[in-house]
Short mmCIF file of C-alpha atoms in Angstrom, two decimals:
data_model
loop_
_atom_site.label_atom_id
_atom_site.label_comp_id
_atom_site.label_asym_id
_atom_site.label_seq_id
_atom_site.Cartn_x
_atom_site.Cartn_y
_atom_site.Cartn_z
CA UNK A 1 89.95 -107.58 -182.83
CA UNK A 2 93.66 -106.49 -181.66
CA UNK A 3 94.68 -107.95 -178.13
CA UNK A 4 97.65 -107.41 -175.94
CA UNK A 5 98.21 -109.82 -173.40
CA UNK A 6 99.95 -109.42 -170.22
CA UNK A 7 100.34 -111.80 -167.55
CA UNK A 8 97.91 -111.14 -164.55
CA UNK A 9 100.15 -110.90 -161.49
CA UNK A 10 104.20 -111.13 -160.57
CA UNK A 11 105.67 -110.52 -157.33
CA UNK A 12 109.21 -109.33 -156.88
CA UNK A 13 111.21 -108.84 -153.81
CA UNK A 14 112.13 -105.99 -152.38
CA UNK A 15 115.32 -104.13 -154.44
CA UNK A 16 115.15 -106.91 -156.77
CA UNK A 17 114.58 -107.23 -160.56
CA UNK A 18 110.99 -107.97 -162.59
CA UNK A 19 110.26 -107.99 -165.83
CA UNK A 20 106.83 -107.97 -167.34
CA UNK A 21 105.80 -108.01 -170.59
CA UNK A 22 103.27 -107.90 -173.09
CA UNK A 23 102.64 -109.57 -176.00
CA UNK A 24 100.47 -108.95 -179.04
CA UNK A 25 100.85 -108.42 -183.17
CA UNK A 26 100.22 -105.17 -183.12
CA UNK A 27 103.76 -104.46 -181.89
CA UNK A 28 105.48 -105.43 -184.54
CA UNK A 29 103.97 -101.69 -186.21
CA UNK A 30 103.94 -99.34 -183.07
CA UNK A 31 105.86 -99.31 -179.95
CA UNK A 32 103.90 -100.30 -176.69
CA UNK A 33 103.73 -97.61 -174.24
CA UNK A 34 103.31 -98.42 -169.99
CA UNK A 35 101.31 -97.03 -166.98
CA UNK A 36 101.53 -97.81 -163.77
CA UNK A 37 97.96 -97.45 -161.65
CA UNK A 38 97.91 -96.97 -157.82
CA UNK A 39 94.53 -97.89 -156.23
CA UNK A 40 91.99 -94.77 -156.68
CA UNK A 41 94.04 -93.29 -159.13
CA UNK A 42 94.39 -92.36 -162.92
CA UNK A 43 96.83 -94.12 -164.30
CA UNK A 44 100.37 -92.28 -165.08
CA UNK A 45 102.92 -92.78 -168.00
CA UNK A 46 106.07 -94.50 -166.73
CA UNK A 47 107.76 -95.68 -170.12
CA UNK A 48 107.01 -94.89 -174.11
CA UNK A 49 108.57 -96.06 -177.27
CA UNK A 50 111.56 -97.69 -177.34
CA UNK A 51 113.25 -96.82 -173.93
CA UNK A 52 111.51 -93.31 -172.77
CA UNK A 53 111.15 -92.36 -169.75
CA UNK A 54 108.91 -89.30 -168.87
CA UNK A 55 110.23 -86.40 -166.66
CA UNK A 56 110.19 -87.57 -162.86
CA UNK A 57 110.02 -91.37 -163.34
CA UNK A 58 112.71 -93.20 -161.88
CA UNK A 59 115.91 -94.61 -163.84
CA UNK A 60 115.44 -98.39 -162.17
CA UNK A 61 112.52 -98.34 -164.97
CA UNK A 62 113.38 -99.32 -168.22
CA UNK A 63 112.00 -100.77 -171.62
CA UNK A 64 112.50 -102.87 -174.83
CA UNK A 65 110.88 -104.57 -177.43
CA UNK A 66 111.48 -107.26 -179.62
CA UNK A 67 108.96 -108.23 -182.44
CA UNK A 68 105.58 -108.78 -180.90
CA UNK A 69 106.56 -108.51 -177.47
CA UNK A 70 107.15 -105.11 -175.28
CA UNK A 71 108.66 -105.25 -171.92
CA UNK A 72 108.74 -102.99 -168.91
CA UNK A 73 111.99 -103.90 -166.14
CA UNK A 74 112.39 -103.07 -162.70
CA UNK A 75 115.52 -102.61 -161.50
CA UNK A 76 115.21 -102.44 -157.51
CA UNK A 77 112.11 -102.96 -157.00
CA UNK A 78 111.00 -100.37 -154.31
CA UNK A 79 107.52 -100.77 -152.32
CA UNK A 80 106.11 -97.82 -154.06
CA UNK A 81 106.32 -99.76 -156.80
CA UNK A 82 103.54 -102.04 -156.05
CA UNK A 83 101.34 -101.12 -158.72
CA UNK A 84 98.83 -102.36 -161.77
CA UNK A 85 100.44 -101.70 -165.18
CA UNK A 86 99.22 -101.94 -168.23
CA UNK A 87 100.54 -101.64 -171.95
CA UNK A 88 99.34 -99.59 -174.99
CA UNK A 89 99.95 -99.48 -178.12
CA UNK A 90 98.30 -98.26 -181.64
CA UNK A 91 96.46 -100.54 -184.14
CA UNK A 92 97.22 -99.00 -187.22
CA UNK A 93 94.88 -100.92 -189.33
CA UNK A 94 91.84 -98.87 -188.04
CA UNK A 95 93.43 -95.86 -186.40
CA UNK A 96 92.18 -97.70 -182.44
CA UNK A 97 94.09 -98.03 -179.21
CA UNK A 98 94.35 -101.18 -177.35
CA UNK A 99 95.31 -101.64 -173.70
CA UNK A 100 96.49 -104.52 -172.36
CA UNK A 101 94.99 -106.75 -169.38
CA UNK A 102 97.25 -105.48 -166.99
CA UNK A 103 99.31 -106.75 -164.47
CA UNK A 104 99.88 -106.72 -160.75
CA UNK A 105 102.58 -105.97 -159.20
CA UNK A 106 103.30 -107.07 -155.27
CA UNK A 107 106.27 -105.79 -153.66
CA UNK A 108 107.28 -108.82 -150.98
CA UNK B 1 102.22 -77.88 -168.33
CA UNK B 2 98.77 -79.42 -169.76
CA UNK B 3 96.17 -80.34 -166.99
CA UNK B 4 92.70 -81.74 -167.81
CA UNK B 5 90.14 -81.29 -165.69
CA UNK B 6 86.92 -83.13 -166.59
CA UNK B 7 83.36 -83.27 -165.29
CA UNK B 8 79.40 -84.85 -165.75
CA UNK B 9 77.00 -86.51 -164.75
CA UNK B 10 77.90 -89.51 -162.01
CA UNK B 11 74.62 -91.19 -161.87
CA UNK B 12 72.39 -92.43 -164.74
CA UNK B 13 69.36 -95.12 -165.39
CA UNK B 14 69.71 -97.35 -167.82
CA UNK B 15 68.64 -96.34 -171.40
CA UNK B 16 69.93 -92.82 -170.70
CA UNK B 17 72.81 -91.04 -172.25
CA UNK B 18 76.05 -90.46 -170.64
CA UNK B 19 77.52 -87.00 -171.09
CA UNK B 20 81.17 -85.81 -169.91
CA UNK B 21 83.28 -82.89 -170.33
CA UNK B 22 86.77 -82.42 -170.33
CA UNK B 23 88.63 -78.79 -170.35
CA UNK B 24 92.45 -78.79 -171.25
CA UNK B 25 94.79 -76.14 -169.52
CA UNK B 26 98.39 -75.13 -170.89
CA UNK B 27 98.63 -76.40 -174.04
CA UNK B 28 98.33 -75.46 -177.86
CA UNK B 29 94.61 -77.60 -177.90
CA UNK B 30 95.07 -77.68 -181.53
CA UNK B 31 98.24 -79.67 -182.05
CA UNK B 32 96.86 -83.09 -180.23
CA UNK B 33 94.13 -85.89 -180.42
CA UNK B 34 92.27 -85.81 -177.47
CA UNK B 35 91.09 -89.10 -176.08
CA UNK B 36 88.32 -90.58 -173.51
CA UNK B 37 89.04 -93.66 -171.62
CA UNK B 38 87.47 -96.15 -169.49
CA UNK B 39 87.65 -98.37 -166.43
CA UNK B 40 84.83 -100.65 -165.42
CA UNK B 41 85.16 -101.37 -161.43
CA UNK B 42 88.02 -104.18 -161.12
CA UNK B 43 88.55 -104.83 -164.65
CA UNK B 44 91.43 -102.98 -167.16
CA UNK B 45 91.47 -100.03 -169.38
CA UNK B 46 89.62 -99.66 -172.57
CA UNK B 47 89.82 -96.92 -175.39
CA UNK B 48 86.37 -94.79 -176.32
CA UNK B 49 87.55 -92.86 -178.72
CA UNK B 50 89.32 -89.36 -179.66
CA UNK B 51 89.01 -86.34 -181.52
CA UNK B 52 91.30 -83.55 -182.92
CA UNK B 53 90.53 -79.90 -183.01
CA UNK B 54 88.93 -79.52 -186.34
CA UNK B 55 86.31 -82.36 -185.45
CA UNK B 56 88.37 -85.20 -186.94
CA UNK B 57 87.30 -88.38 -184.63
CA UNK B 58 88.33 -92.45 -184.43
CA UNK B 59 86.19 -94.82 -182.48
CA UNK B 60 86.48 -97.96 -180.73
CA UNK B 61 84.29 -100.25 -183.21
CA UNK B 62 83.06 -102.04 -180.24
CA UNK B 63 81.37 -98.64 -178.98
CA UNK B 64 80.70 -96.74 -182.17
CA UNK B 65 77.44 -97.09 -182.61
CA UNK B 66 76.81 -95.31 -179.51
CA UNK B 67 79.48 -93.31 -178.64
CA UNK B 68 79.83 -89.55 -180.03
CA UNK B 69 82.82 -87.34 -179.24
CA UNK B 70 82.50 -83.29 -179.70
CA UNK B 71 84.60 -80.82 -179.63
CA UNK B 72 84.69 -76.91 -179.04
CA UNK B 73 87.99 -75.54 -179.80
CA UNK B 74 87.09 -71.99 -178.65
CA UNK B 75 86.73 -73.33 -175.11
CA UNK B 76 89.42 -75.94 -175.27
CA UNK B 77 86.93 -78.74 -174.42
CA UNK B 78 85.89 -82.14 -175.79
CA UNK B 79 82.62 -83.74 -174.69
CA UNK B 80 81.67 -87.56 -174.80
CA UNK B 81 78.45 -88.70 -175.21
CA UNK B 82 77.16 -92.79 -174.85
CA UNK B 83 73.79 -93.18 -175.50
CA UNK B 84 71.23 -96.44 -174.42
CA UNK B 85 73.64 -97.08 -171.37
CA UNK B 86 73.29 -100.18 -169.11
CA UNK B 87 74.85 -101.35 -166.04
CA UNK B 88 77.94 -102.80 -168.40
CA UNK B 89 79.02 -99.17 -168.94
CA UNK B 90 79.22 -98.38 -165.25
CA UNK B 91 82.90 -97.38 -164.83
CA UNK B 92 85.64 -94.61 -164.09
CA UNK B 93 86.29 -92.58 -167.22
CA UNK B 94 89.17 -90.52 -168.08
CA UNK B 95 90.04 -88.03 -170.76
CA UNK B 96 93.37 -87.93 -171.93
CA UNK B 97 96.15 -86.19 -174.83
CA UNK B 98 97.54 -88.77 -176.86
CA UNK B 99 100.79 -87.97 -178.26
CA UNK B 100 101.91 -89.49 -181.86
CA UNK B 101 105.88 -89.14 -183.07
CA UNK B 102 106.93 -91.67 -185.84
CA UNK B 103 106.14 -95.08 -184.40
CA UNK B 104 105.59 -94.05 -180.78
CA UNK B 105 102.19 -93.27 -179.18
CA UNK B 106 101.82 -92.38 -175.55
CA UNK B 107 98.38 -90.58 -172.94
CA UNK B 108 99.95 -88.02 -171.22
CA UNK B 109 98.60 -86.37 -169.26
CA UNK B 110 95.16 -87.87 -168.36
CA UNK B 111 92.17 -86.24 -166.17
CA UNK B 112 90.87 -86.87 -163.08
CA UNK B 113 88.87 -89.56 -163.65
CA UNK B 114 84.81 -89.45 -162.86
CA UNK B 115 83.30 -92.30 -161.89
CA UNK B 116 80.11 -93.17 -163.59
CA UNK B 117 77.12 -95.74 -162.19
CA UNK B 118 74.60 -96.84 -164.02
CA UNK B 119 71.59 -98.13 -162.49
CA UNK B 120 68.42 -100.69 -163.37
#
């Protein structure tokens, strides 16, 4: 079966930069797409395809992909920031969805 | 704007079948998939399934023999069903629009969330 791998944990300092990424074959068809998930809460869309950011999501997040890896950047890390996120993308081969493990994010 | 607002059972036994609804506000229900998600407690996300307005459905294979999404385009709703659950299945489940252009796929927005326990 499809897999996308993420790392399970970063930390970043406050107002500085983190990357994390995910990595998986299934990229190399379909853009990933990221959500960040606050304790108790449904997760919410912060980046799609290549660099998209939906309405309300702050410009210090940003995105890119290169062959089978998708990344999601922090610029300025801000505590509200401090997050799980997880990757998506499409497995075209039979029409499924696979998330990624996910990774936390702690805001020192 | 689209809001989903979904709803079922929160409690089951094992063996029984799990059955959720979710209602979509605001939005043409016939130009989108609609999907149903999952979160066991602690552990990542994982795709059920989805389902178009006309009844056109994809399934995780690692579900599919018991997992059944409906849908009832008069009402704007889709419905999952999971039959023979167990205690594995005990998680937070969410409904959600997927959107498709070219090679980009995003959920946006998703539902509430309902948080489903399955007991021995």
């Amino acid at each position: 079966s499809s897999e996308l791998t993420q790392d399970p944990a970063v930390s970043v300092a406050l107002g500085q930069t983190v990357r994390i990424t995910c990595q998986g074959d299934i990229l190399r068809n379909y853009y990933a797409s990221w959500y960040q998930q606050k304790p108790g809460q449904a997760p919410l869309l912060v980046m799609y395809g290549k660099n998209n950011r939906p309405s309300g999501i702050p410009d210090r997040f940003s995105g890119s992909s290169s062959g089978n890896t998708a990344s999601l950047t922090i610029t300025g890390a801000q505590a509200e920031d401090e997050a799980d996120y997880y990757c998506c993308s499409r497995d075209s081969s039979d029409n499924q969805y696979v998330f990624g493990t996910g990774t936390k994010v702690t805001v020192l | 704007q689209v809001q989903l607002r979904q709803w079922g059972a929160g409690l089951l036994k094992a063996s029984e079948t799990l059955s959720l609804t979710c209602v979509v506000h605001g939005e043409s229900f016939n130009d989108f998939y609609w999907n149903w998600i999952r979160q066991p407690p602690g552990k990542g996300l994982e795709w059920i399934g989805e389902i178009d307005h006309s009844g056109t459905s994809n399934y995780n294979p690692s579900l599919k023999s018991r997992v059944s999404i409906s849908v009832d385009a008069s009402k704007n709703q889709f419905s999952l069903r999971l039959s023979s659950v167990t205690a594995a299945d005990t998680a937070v489940y969410y409904c959600a629009r997927v959107m498709r252009s070219w090679l980009k796929t995003w959920f946006d927005p998703w539902g509430q969330g309902t948080q489903v326990t399955v007991s021995s």
